CSV table of C-alpha atoms and ligand atoms in Angstrom, one decimal:
chain,number,residue,atom,x,y,z
A,1,MET,CA,-15.1,-4.0,-9.2
A,2,ILE,CA,-11.7,-5.8,-9.3
A,3,SER,CA,-11.9,-9.4,-7.5
A,4,LEU,CA,-8.6,-10.6,-5.5
A,5,GLU,CA,-9.2,-13.1,-6.7
A,6,LEU,CA,-7.7,-12.4,-10.1
A,7,ILE,CA,-5.9,-9.0,-8.9
A,8,ILE,CA,-4.1,-11.1,-6.7
A,9,PRO,CA,-2.2,-14.8,-9.1
A,10,ALA,CA,-2.2,-11.5,-11.7
A,11,ALA,CA,0.4,-10.0,-9.4
A,12,LEU,CA,2.1,-12.8,-8.2
A,13,ILE,CA,2.8,-14.5,-11.6
A,14,ILE,CA,3.3,-11.2,-13.2
A,15,GLY,CA,5.9,-9.7,-10.4
A,16,GLY,CA,7.2,-13.3,-11.0
A,17,ALA,CA,7.5,-13.5,-14.6
A,18,VAL,CA,9.2,-10.2,-14.3
A,19,LEU,CA,11.9,-10.9,-12.4
A,20,LEU,CA,12.3,-13.9,-13.0
A,21,PHE,CA,13.0,-13.3,-16.8
A,22,GLY,CA,15.6,-10.3,-15.4
A,23,PHE,CA,17.7,-12.5,-13.2
A,24,ARG,CA,18.7,-14.4,-16.0
A,25,LEU,CA,19.1,-11.7,-18.3
A,26,TYR,CA,21.0,-9.9,-16.1
A,27,LEU,CA,22.9,-13.4,-15.1
A,28,VAL,CA,23.6,-14.4,-18.7
A,29,HIS,CA,24.0,-10.8,-20.0
A,30,SER,CA,27.0,-10.1,-17.4
A,31,TYR,CA,28.3,-14.3,-17.2
A,32,GLN,CA,28.9,-13.2,-20.5
A,33,ASN,CA,31.2,-10.0,-20.3
A,34,GLN,CA,33.0,-10.7,-17.5
A,35,GLN,CA,34.3,-13.7,-20.0
A,36,VAL,CA,35.2,-11.5,-22.2
A,37,ASP,CA,36.9,-9.1,-20.3
A,38,GLU,CA,38.6,-11.7,-18.6
A,39,ARG,CA,39.7,-13.0,-22.5
A,40,VAL,CA,40.6,-9.4,-23.5
A,41,ASP,CA,42.6,-9.3,-20.3
A,42,SER,CA,45.0,-12.2,-20.7
A,43,LEU,CA,45.3,-11.1,-24.8
A,44,GLN,CA,46.3,-8.0,-23.9
A,45,TYR,CA,48.6,-8.5,-21.2
A,46,PHE,CA,50.2,-12.1,-24.0
A,47,ALA,CA,50.2,-9.2,-26.6
A,48,THR,CA,52.1,-7.1,-24.4
A,49,ARG,CA,54.8,-9.2,-23.2
A,50,LEU,CA,55.4,-10.5,-26.6
A,51,THR,CA,55.7,-7.0,-28.4
A,52,GLY,CA,57.8,-6.2,-25.3
A,53,GLN,CA,60.9,-9.0,-26.4
A,54,LEU,CA,60.0,-8.6,-29.6
A,55,GLY,CA,61.1,-4.7,-29.2
A,56,THR,CA,64.3,-5.7,-26.8
A,57,HIS,CA,65.5,-8.0,-29.3
A,58,ASP,CA,68.4,-7.0,-32.4
A,59,GLU,CA,66.3,-7.2,-36.0
A,60,SER,CA,69.0,-7.2,-38.3
A,61,ALA,CA,70.3,-10.7,-36.5
A,62,ASN,CA,67.9,-12.7,-37.5
A,63,GLY,CA,64.0,-13.6,-37.5
A,64,ILE,CA,62.2,-13.9,-34.3
A,65,PRO,CA,63.8,-15.8,-31.2
A,66,GLU,CA,63.1,-18.7,-31.0
A,67,GLY,CA,61.4,-18.9,-26.9
A,68,THR,CA,59.4,-15.9,-28.2
A,69,GLU,CA,58.4,-18.3,-31.6
A,70,GLN,CA,57.7,-21.4,-28.7
A,71,GLU,CA,55.3,-18.8,-26.9
A,72,LEU,CA,53.1,-17.3,-29.9
A,73,GLU,CA,52.3,-20.9,-31.5
A,74,LEU,CA,51.0,-21.0,-27.9
A,75,VAL,CA,49.7,-18.2,-27.2
A,76,ALA,CA,47.5,-19.5,-30.4
A,77,ASP,CA,47.1,-22.8,-29.8
A,78,MET,CA,45.8,-21.4,-26.1
A,79,TYR,CA,43.3,-18.8,-27.3
A,80,ASP,CA,42.2,-20.6,-30.8
A,81,SER,CA,43.4,-17.4,-32.3
A,82,ARG,CA,46.1,-16.0,-35.0
A,83,ILE,CA,49.0,-14.0,-34.5
A,84,LEU,CA,50.7,-12.1,-37.1
A,85,ILE,CA,53.9,-10.4,-36.7
A,86,ILE,CA,54.2,-7.3,-39.5
A,87,GLY,CA,57.7,-6.4,-40.5
A,88,PRO,CA,58.5,-2.5,-41.6
A,89,ASP,CA,57.9,-2.4,-44.6
A,90,TYR,CA,54.4,-4.4,-43.9
A,91,ARG,CA,55.1,-7.8,-45.2
A,92,ILE,CA,54.2,-10.3,-43.1
A,93,VAL,CA,57.3,-12.0,-40.8
A,94,LYS,CA,55.4,-14.7,-39.0
A,95,ASP,CA,51.8,-16.2,-39.7
A,96,THR,CA,51.2,-18.4,-36.5
A,97,PHE,CA,48.6,-20.2,-40.2
A,98,VAL,CA,51.8,-20.4,-41.6
A,99,ILE,CA,49.5,-19.6,-45.4
A,100,ASP,CA,50.3,-16.1,-45.3
A,101,GLU,CA,53.7,-15.6,-44.5
A,102,GLY,CA,55.8,-13.2,-47.0
A,103,ARG,CA,52.4,-10.9,-48.1
A,104,TYR,CA,51.7,-7.5,-47.6
A,105,VAL,CA,49.2,-6.0,-45.7
A,106,ILE,CA,48.1,-2.3,-46.1
A,107,SER,CA,44.7,-2.3,-43.9
A,108,PRO,CA,44.1,1.2,-41.5
A,109,GLU,CA,44.6,-0.5,-38.3
A,110,VAL,CA,48.1,-1.8,-39.2
A,111,MET,CA,49.5,1.4,-40.9
A,112,ASN,CA,47.6,3.8,-37.3
A,113,ALA,CA,50.2,0.5,-35.2
A,114,PHE,CA,52.7,1.7,-37.1
A,115,ALA,CA,52.0,5.2,-35.8
A,116,GLY,CA,52.0,4.0,-32.2
A,117,THR,CA,47.7,3.8,-31.7
A,118,SER,CA,47.0,0.3,-30.4
A,119,TYR,CA,43.5,-1.1,-32.1
A,120,ARG,CA,41.5,-3.6,-30.0
A,121,ARG,CA,38.2,-5.0,-31.3
A,122,LEU,CA,35.4,-7.2,-30.3
A,123,ASN,CA,33.1,-8.6,-32.8
A,124,ARG,CA,30.4,-9.7,-31.5
A,125,ASP,CA,28.2,-11.3,-33.5
A,126,ARG,CA,30.9,-12.5,-35.3
A,127,HIS,CA,32.0,-13.8,-32.4
A,128,TYR,CA,36.6,-12.8,-32.2
A,129,LEU,CA,38.7,-10.4,-31.5
A,130,GLU,CA,41.1,-7.6,-32.5
A,131,MET,CA,44.0,-6.1,-31.8
A,132,ALA,CA,46.9,-5.0,-33.7
A,133,LEU,CA,49.7,-3.9,-30.9
A,134,PRO,CA,53.4,-1.3,-32.1
A,135,VAL,CA,56.4,-2.7,-31.6
A,136,MET,CA,59.3,-0.3,-30.1
A,137,ASP,CA,62.2,-1.2,-30.1
A,138,THR,CA,63.5,-0.2,-26.7
A,139,ILE,CA,66.8,1.3,-27.3
A,140,SER,CA,65.6,4.0,-30.0
A,141,ARG,CA,61.6,3.9,-29.2
A,142,GLU,CA,60.8,3.6,-33.1
A,143,VAL,CA,57.9,1.3,-34.1
A,144,THR,CA,59.7,-2.1,-35.7
A,145,GLY,CA,56.8,-3.5,-36.5
A,146,VAL,CA,53.0,-4.4,-35.2
A,147,LEU,CA,51.3,-7.3,-33.3
A,148,PHE,CA,48.2,-8.5,-35.5
A,149,ILE,CA,46.2,-11.2,-33.7
A,150,SER,CA,42.7,-12.0,-34.2
A,151,ALA,CA,41.2,-14.6,-31.4
A,152,SER,CA,37.9,-16.3,-31.6
A,153,THR,CA,35.8,-15.6,-28.5
A,154,MET,CA,33.1,-18.5,-29.9
A,155,GLU,CA,34.2,-21.1,-27.4
A,156,ILE,CA,33.4,-18.6,-24.5
A,157,TYR,CA,30.0,-17.6,-26.3
A,158,LYS,CA,29.3,-22.1,-26.9
A,159,SER,CA,29.4,-21.7,-22.8
A,160,VAL,CA,27.5,-19.1,-22.7
A,161,ARG,CA,24.4,-20.7,-24.1
A,162,GLU,CA,24.8,-23.3,-21.7
A,163,LEU,CA,24.3,-21.4,-19.3
A,164,ASN,CA,21.9,-19.9,-20.9
A,165,LEU,CA,19.6,-23.4,-22.1
A,166,ARG,CA,20.7,-24.9,-17.7
A,167,VAL,CA,19.3,-20.9,-16.2
A,168,SER,CA,16.5,-21.1,-18.7
A,169,ALA,CA,15.3,-24.1,-17.3
A,170,ILE,CA,15.7,-23.3,-13.7
A,171,VAL,CA,13.7,-20.1,-14.3
A,172,ALA,CA,11.2,-22.4,-16.4
A,173,LEU,CA,10.4,-24.9,-13.8
A,174,VAL,CA,10.1,-22.2,-10.5
A,175,PHE,CA,8.0,-19.6,-12.6
A,176,LEU,CA,5.8,-23.3,-13.3
A,177,PHE,CA,6.1,-23.3,-9.0
A,178,ILE,CA,5.1,-20.1,-9.6
A,179,VAL,CA,1.8,-19.9,-11.4
A,180,LEU,CA,0.6,-22.7,-9.1
A,181,LEU,CA,1.3,-20.8,-5.9
A,182,ALA,CA,-0.9,-18.1,-7.6
A,183,VAL,CA,-3.4,-20.8,-8.9
A,184,LEU,CA,-3.1,-21.7,-5.3
A,185,ALA,CA,-3.7,-18.7,-3.3
A,186,GLY,CA,-6.9,-17.8,-5.6
A,187,ILE,CA,-8.4,-20.6,-4.5
A,188,LEU,CA,-7.8,-19.8,-1.7
A,189,ILE,CA,-9.4,-16.4,-1.2
A,190,ARG,CA,-12.5,-17.2,-3.2
A,191,GLN,CA,-12.9,-20.0,-0.3
A,192,THR,CA,-12.6,-18.0,2.0
A,193,PHE,CA,-14.6,-15.5,1.3
A,194,ALA,CA,-17.4,-17.6,-0.3
A,195,ARG,CA,-17.7,-19.2,3.0
A,196,THR,CA,-17.8,-15.5,5.2
A,197,GLN,CA,-20.6,-14.3,2.8
A,198,GLN,CA,-22.5,-17.7,2.5
A,199,SER,CA,-22.1,-17.3,7.1
A,200,LEU,CA,-23.7,-13.6,6.8
A,201,ALA,CA,-26.6,-14.2,3.8
A,202,ARG,CA,-27.4,-16.8,6.7
A,203,ILE,CA,-27.6,-14.1,9.3
A,204,GLY,CA,-29.3,-11.9,7.0
A,205,GLU,CA,-31.1,-14.6,6.2
A,206,GLY,CA,-32.4,-13.5,9.6
A,207,SER,CA,-30.9,-16.4,11.8
A,208,LEU,CA,-28.9,-13.7,13.9
A,209,ASP,CA,-27.5,-16.5,15.8
A,210,ALA,CA,-26.1,-18.5,12.6
A,211,PRO,CA,-22.0,-18.9,13.9
A,212,LEU,CA,-19.9,-17.2,11.9
A,213,PHE,CA,-16.7,-17.9,9.5
A,214,HIS,CA,-13.7,-17.2,10.9
A,215,SER,CA,-10.8,-16.6,8.1
A,216,ARG,CA,-7.4,-17.2,8.6
A,217,ILE,CA,-6.6,-13.9,6.8
A,218,TYR,CA,-6.0,-11.1,9.1
A,219,GLU,CA,-8.0,-8.4,7.6
A,220,ILE,CA,-11.1,-10.5,6.4
A,221,SER,CA,-11.0,-11.8,10.6
A,222,ALA,CA,-10.4,-8.6,11.8
A,223,MET,CA,-13.5,-7.9,9.5
A,224,THR,CA,-15.8,-10.3,10.6
A,225,GLU,CA,-15.1,-10.1,14.2
A,226,GLU,CA,-16.6,-6.5,13.6
A,227,TYR,CA,-19.8,-8.4,12.6
A,228,GLU,CA,-19.9,-10.2,15.7
A,229,HIS,CA,-19.4,-7.1,17.6
A,230,ILE,CA,-22.7,-5.4,15.9
A,231,LEU,CA,-24.0,-8.7,15.8
A,232,LYS,CA,-23.8,-9.4,19.5
A,233,ARG,CA,-25.5,-5.2,19.5
A,234,LEU,CA,-28.2,-6.4,17.8
A,235,GLN,CA,-28.5,-9.6,20.0
A,236,PHE,CA,-28.9,-7.7,22.7
A,237,GLN,CA,-30.8,-5.0,21.6
A,238,SER,CA,-33.4,-7.2,20.5
A,239,GLN,CA,-33.2,-9.3,24.0
A,240,THR,CA,-34.0,-6.3,25.9
A,241,ARG,CA,-36.5,-5.3,23.2
A,242,GLU,CA,-38.1,-8.9,23.6
A,243,GLU,CA,-37.9,-9.0,27.7
A,244,PHE,CA,-39.4,-4.6,27.7
A,245,VAL,CA,-42.7,-5.5,25.5
A,246,SER,CA,-43.0,-8.1,28.2
A,247,ASN,CA,-42.1,-6.2,30.8
A,248,VAL,CA,-44.9,-3.6,29.6
A,249,SER,CA,-47.7,-6.0,29.2
A,250,HIS,CA,-47.2,-7.7,32.0
A,251,GLU,CA,-47.6,-4.5,34.2
A,252,LEU,CA,-50.6,-3.0,31.8
A,253,LYS,CA,-52.0,-6.7,32.5
A,254,THR,CA,-52.0,-6.2,36.6
A,255,PRO,CA,-54.4,-3.5,37.4
A,256,ILE,CA,-57.1,-4.9,34.4
A,257,ALA,CA,-56.9,-8.2,35.7
A,258,SER,CA,-57.5,-6.2,39.9
A,259,MET,CA,-60.6,-4.4,37.5
A,260,LYS,CA,-61.9,-7.6,36.1
A,261,VAL,CA,-61.5,-8.9,39.5
A,262,LEU,CA,-63.7,-6.6,41.2
A,263,ALA,CA,-66.4,-5.7,37.7
A,264,ASP,CA,-67.1,-9.2,38.5
A,265,SER,CA,-67.4,-9.6,41.6
A,266,LEU,CA,-69.7,-6.8,41.5
A,267,LEU,CA,-71.7,-8.5,39.2
A,268,LEU,CA,-71.9,-12.2,40.5
A,269,GLN,CA,-73.7,-10.6,43.8
A,270,GLU,CA,-77.1,-9.8,43.9
A,271,GLU,CA,-78.4,-7.0,45.4
A,272,VAL,CA,-75.2,-5.4,45.8
A,273,PRO,CA,-75.4,-2.6,48.3
A,274,ALA,CA,-74.8,1.2,47.3
A,275,GLU,CA,-72.1,0.7,49.3
A,276,LEU,CA,-69.8,-1.7,48.9
A,277,TYR,CA,-70.4,-0.5,44.3
A,278,ARG,CA,-68.6,2.5,46.1
A,279,ASP,CA,-66.3,1.5,47.3
A,280,PHE,CA,-65.8,-1.7,44.5
A,281,MET,CA,-66.0,2.1,41.8
A,282,THR,CA,-62.8,3.4,44.0
A,283,ASP,CA,-60.9,1.2,43.5
A,284,ILE,CA,-61.7,0.3,39.9
A,285,SER,CA,-60.7,4.5,39.6
A,286,GLY,CA,-57.5,4.1,41.9
A,287,GLU,CA,-56.9,0.3,39.4
A,288,LEU,CA,-57.4,2.9,36.2
A,289,ASP,CA,-54.7,5.9,38.1
A,290,ARG,CA,-52.8,3.3,38.0
A,291,GLU,CA,-52.7,2.0,34.2
A,292,THR,CA,-52.9,5.5,33.1
A,293,GLN,CA,-49.9,6.1,35.9
A,294,ILE,CA,-47.7,3.6,34.2
A,295,ILE,CA,-48.9,5.1,30.1
A,296,ASN,CA,-47.7,8.6,31.5
A,297,ASP,CA,-44.3,7.0,32.1
A,298,LEU,CA,-44.0,4.6,29.4
A,299,LEU,CA,-44.8,7.4,27.4
A,300,THR,CA,-42.2,10.2,28.6
A,301,LEU,CA,-40.0,6.9,28.9
A,302,SER,CA,-40.4,6.0,24.9
A,303,ARG,CA,-39.6,10.4,24.4
A,304,LEU,CA,-36.9,10.4,26.3
A,305,ASP,CA,-35.4,7.4,24.1
A,306,HIS,CA,-35.9,9.6,21.4
A,307,VAL,CA,-35.0,12.5,22.4
A,308,SER,CA,-30.6,13.2,22.4
A,309,SER,CA,-29.0,16.0,23.9
A,310,ASP,CA,-29.1,17.9,20.9
A,311,ASP,CA,-33.1,19.0,21.2
A,312,LEU,CA,-32.7,19.2,25.3
A,313,SER,CA,-33.6,22.9,25.6
A,314,LEU,CA,-31.8,24.3,27.7
A,315,GLN,CA,-31.2,27.1,29.7
A,316,LYS,CA,-29.3,28.5,32.4
A,317,VAL,CA,-31.7,27.5,35.5
A,318,ASP,CA,-30.6,28.3,39.1
A,319,ILE,CA,-30.6,25.1,41.0
A,320,GLY,CA,-31.9,25.9,44.4
A,321,ALA,CA,-34.7,27.5,43.4
A,322,LEU,CA,-35.8,24.0,40.5
A,323,ILE,CA,-35.6,22.2,43.5
A,324,GLU,CA,-37.3,24.1,46.4
A,325,GLY,CA,-40.2,24.0,43.9
A,326,ILE,CA,-40.2,20.7,43.5
A,327,LEU,CA,-40.1,19.9,48.2
A,328,LYS,CA,-42.7,22.9,47.5
A,329,ARG,CA,-45.0,20.7,45.5
A,330,LEU,CA,-43.6,17.0,47.6
A,331,ARG,CA,-44.9,18.4,50.4
A,332,PRO,CA,-48.2,17.4,51.0
A,333,LEU,CA,-47.6,14.0,50.0
A,334,ALA,CA,-44.6,14.7,53.5
A,335,GLN,CA,-46.9,15.7,55.1
A,336,GLN,CA,-49.5,12.5,55.3
A,337,ARG,CA,-46.7,10.6,57.1
A,338,ASN,CA,-45.1,13.3,58.9
A,339,ILE,CA,-41.9,13.3,56.7
A,340,GLU,CA,-39.6,16.8,56.9
A,341,LEU,CA,-38.6,18.2,53.9
A,342,VAL,CA,-35.1,19.8,54.4
A,343,TYR,CA,-33.3,22.1,51.6
A,344,GLU,CA,-29.8,22.6,52.1
A,345,SER,CA,-27.8,25.3,50.1
A,346,MET,CA,-24.0,25.0,50.4
A,347,ARG,CA,-23.9,27.8,48.1
A,348,GLU,CA,-25.6,29.3,44.9
A,349,VAL,CA,-25.8,26.9,41.3
A,350,ASN,CA,-26.6,27.9,38.5
A,351,ALA,CA,-26.6,25.2,35.7
A,352,GLU,CA,-26.6,24.9,32.4
A,353,ALA,CA,-30.2,22.6,32.1
A,354,ASP,CA,-33.6,21.6,30.9
A,355,PRO,CA,-35.2,22.9,33.3
A,356,ILE,CA,-38.5,20.9,32.9
A,357,ARG,CA,-36.5,17.3,32.3
A,358,LEU,CA,-33.9,18.4,35.0
A,359,SER,CA,-37.2,18.9,37.4
A,360,LEU,CA,-38.8,15.5,36.7
A,361,ALA,CA,-36.1,13.6,37.3
A,362,LEU,CA,-35.3,15.2,41.1
A,363,THR,CA,-39.5,15.1,41.5
A,364,ASN,CA,-38.9,11.5,40.3
A,365,LEU,CA,-36.2,11.2,43.4
A,366,VAL,CA,-37.3,12.9,45.8
A,367,GLU,CA,-41.0,10.8,45.7
A,368,ASN,CA,-38.5,7.7,46.1
A,369,ALA,CA,-37.2,9.7,49.4
A,370,ILE,CA,-40.7,9.6,50.4
A,371,LYS,CA,-42.6,6.5,49.3
A,372,TYR,CA,-39.3,4.9,50.9
A,373,ASN,CA,-39.7,6.6,54.1
A,374,HIS,CA,-40.7,5.6,57.3
A,375,GLU,CA,-43.5,7.8,59.1
A,376,ASN,CA,-41.7,10.8,60.7
A,377,GLY,CA,-38.4,10.2,58.7
A,378,TRP,CA,-36.9,13.0,57.4
A,379,VAL,CA,-35.7,13.8,53.6
A,380,LYS,CA,-32.5,16.3,52.7
A,381,VAL,CA,-31.9,17.8,49.6
A,382,VAL,CA,-28.3,19.2,49.4
A,383,CYS,CA,-27.5,21.2,46.2
A,384,ASP,CA,-23.8,22.2,46.1
A,385,ALA,CA,-21.0,22.8,43.1
A,386,ASP,CA,-17.4,23.3,42.1
A,387,TYR,CA,-16.2,24.8,38.8
A,388,ARG,CA,-17.4,22.0,36.6
A,389,TYR,CA,-20.5,20.1,38.5
A,390,ALA,CA,-23.4,20.7,40.5
A,391,TYR,CA,-24.1,18.5,42.5
A,392,ILE,CA,-28.0,16.8,44.3
A,393,ARG,CA,-28.0,14.8,47.1
A,394,VAL,CA,-31.0,13.5,48.0
A,395,ALA,CA,-31.0,11.5,51.2
A,396,ASP,CA,-33.4,9.8,52.8
A,397,SER,CA,-33.8,8.2,56.3
A,398,GLY,CA,-35.9,5.2,54.6
A,399,ILE,CA,-36.2,1.2,54.2
A,400,GLY,CA,-32.6,1.6,52.0
A,401,ILE,CA,-31.7,-0.8,50.0
A,402,PRO,CA,-29.7,-4.0,49.5
A,403,GLN,CA,-26.6,-4.6,48.7
A,404,GLU,CA,-27.3,-6.4,45.3
A,405,ALA,CA,-30.6,-4.4,44.1
A,406,LEU,CA,-28.5,-1.7,43.9
A,407,PRO,CA,-26.9,-2.3,40.5
A,408,HIS,CA,-30.8,-3.4,39.3
A,409,VAL,CA,-33.5,-0.2,40.7
A,410,PHE,CA,-31.8,1.4,37.8
A,411,GLU,CA,-33.7,-0.7,35.3
A,412,ARG,CA,-37.1,-0.2,33.4
A,413,PHE,CA,-39.5,-1.5,35.8
A,414,TYR,CA,-37.5,-3.3,39.0
A,415,ARG,CA,-38.3,-3.2,42.2
A,416,VAL,CA,-37.3,-4.2,45.2
A,417,ASP,CA,-40.4,-5.1,47.4
A,418,LYS,CA,-42.9,-5.4,44.2
A,419,ALA,CA,-46.1,-5.3,46.7
A,420,ARG,CA,-44.9,-2.3,48.2
A,421,SER,CA,-43.8,0.0,45.3
A,422,ARG,CA,-47.1,-0.9,44.1
A,423,GLU,CA,-48.9,0.1,47.2
A,424,ARG,CA,-47.2,3.3,47.1
A,425,GLY,CA,-48.2,4.3,43.7
A,426,GLY,CA,-45.0,3.1,41.9
A,427,THR,CA,-44.1,2.5,37.9
A,428,GLY,CA,-40.7,0.4,38.5
A,429,LEU,CA,-39.8,3.7,36.1
A,430,GLY,CA,-38.6,7.0,38.2
A,431,LEU,CA,-35.2,6.0,38.3
A,432,SER,CA,-35.3,5.5,34.9
A,433,ILE,CA,-36.3,8.7,34.3
A,434,ALA,CA,-34.5,10.2,35.4
A,435,SER,CA,-31.3,7.9,35.0
A,436,SER,CA,-32.2,8.9,31.5
A,437,ILE,CA,-32.4,12.7,32.0
A,438,VAL,CA,-29.4,13.1,33.5
A,439,LEU,CA,-27.1,11.0,31.5
A,440,MET,CA,-28.9,13.5,28.9
A,441,HIS,CA,-27.1,16.4,30.2
A,442,GLY,CA,-23.9,14.5,30.1
A,443,GLY,CA,-23.9,13.8,34.0
A,444,ALA,CA,-23.9,11.3,36.6
A,445,ILE,CA,-26.4,9.6,38.8
A,446,ARG,CA,-25.0,7.3,41.9
A,447,VAL,CA,-26.8,5.7,44.8
A,448,SER,CA,-25.5,4.5,48.7
A,449,SER,CA,-28.0,3.0,50.7
A,450,THR,CA,-28.4,0.9,54.3
A,451,PRO,CA,-30.8,-0.9,54.3
A,452,GLY,CA,-33.2,-0.3,57.5
A,453,GLU,CA,-31.3,3.5,57.8
A,454,GLY,CA,-31.8,5.4,54.5
A,455,SER,CA,-30.3,5.6,51.0
A,456,THR,CA,-28.8,8.6,49.0
A,457,PHE,CA,-29.0,9.4,46.0
A,458,THR,CA,-26.0,12.2,43.7
A,459,VAL,CA,-27.4,14.0,40.6
A,460,ARG,CA,-23.4,15.0,39.2
A,461,ILE,CA,-23.9,17.3,36.1
A,462,PRO,CA,-22.2,19.8,34.2
A,463,VAL,CA,-22.2,23.3,35.2
A,464,ARG,CA,-22.0,24.1,31.1
A,465,GLN,CA,-22.8,21.8,28.5
A,466,MET,CA,-20.7,21.3,25.4
B,1,LIG,P1,-41.1,2.6,41.7
B,1,LIG,O1,-42.0,3.5,40.4
B,1,LIG,O2,-41.2,1.3,41.6
B,1,LIG,O3,-40.8,3.5,42.3
B,1,LIG,P2,-38.3,3.5,40.1
B,1,LIG,O4,-37.4,3.3,39.6
B,1,LIG,O5,-38.9,4.9,41.5
B,1,LIG,O6,-39.7,2.6,40.5
B,1,LIG,O7,-38.0,2.7,41.3
B,1,LIG,C1,-37.3,1.7,41.9
B,1,LIG,C2,-37.2,0.6,42.4
B,1,LIG,O8,-35.9,1.0,43.8
B,1,LIG,C3,-38.4,1.0,43.7
B,1,LIG,O9,-39.4,0.3,42.9
B,1,LIG,C4,-37.6,0.5,44.9
B,1,LIG,O10,-37.7,-0.3,45.9
B,1,LIG,C5,-36.0,1.1,44.8
B,1,LIG,N1,-36.1,2.1,45.5
B,1,LIG,C6,-35.7,3.5,45.3
B,1,LIG,N2,-35.8,4.6,46.0
B,1,LIG,C7,-35.5,4.9,46.9
B,1,LIG,C8,-35.5,4.6,48.3
B,1,LIG,N3,-35.2,6.0,48.7
B,1,LIG,N4,-35.2,4.0,49.1
B,1,LIG,C9,-35.3,2.6,49.2
B,1,LIG,N5,-35.4,2.3,47.2
B,1,LIG,C10,-35.6,3.4,46.8
């Protein structure tokens, strides 16, 4: 494993060092080259000028003209150099250092110059520059002599050394600053990660609502936000689970409490008439049925929770036939309160669905339409489809649902009127079971209602499952 806390500072230091020292090298070198080039150019300029002057002069007259001699001395002085003028017989006619005048020089450079080839050499190690130029007679175009210059470049090297020292000092300072920055970056990274890790560890230990540390570093902050989302979901899930468990225990306790009251009142009385026993026992049996119904519904829901849409036993279902079967089964219940059940089919509808589960969902809707209806009311089931969806509408002439309760009716154990639901044998789970099944089919369920006039539940499921 690698640690950002080390990598980032190390990259800063190494990168900084390479850049800075490279920069120093480049600066010093280019300065030195530029200085040397300039020196060579100006010497070359004077040398050409001097050979020109010497070439136009009539050699036989007498030595070197005054003006040229003065310029020679001046150039020699200015460029810290020694200038020799060599005559056609390889004899030194003029030496600005005077010492070698009258002597002969026979060197390859001088001989080449007499042959018409200029010579130039820069000795970087010993810091001097040598130049040999032929002096050509302007009229006869013959080489009449050679101008030899040897100039020291020491002074340039001194100034380069000075520049080098200064640049090195600046580079060292900047490098120090970078090291400092790198160390600071390392500390900042370590602190940020340590704090984020600590706050996550606290949550890991179980305190889900412990505050999360928010870093100013974008990537870490983005990651923390992701964790926060996960946490919120976990908190929500744990809260819903708690609520659900408390609801379940409450729902299960209610029939037991009723049975307890019934049984106790029988026990407390002496010589209870057989009639009363029968009455109470009928009530107790009713409560047991209720308890069974709640447990069955809970089991159905819990099974649905663990089933994904892949687990549906899909087949081509004739929705019309399915609805007719449901209505047939529920007709006796409707007849008890003289409620009319009507089925209306707009067209033949076939959809890919799990017939048992879809039938359970629709049964719950029609059952509710009967349960929450007035005597002599009606329930109408309409089936329609377009090329993508099948639509099943269950409308009733019942008591309706208040506007504010509409968003909650699909929640587990939610009931608008607890007493009425209980009286009609409701568990508060029917609509959540129905909506789970519809969602599993990739569909949707909607409700609209006018209190006192009736409600309409609309189920939409895709004709073909993806
Ligand atoms: P229950 O077992 O109580 O019927 P449901 O989950 O099936 O539970 O329904 C939740 C609540 O929604 C019911 O208690 C009832 O108040 C309301 N409800 C459902 N269907 C209808 C309907 N067709 N008309 C009026 N109210 C309804």
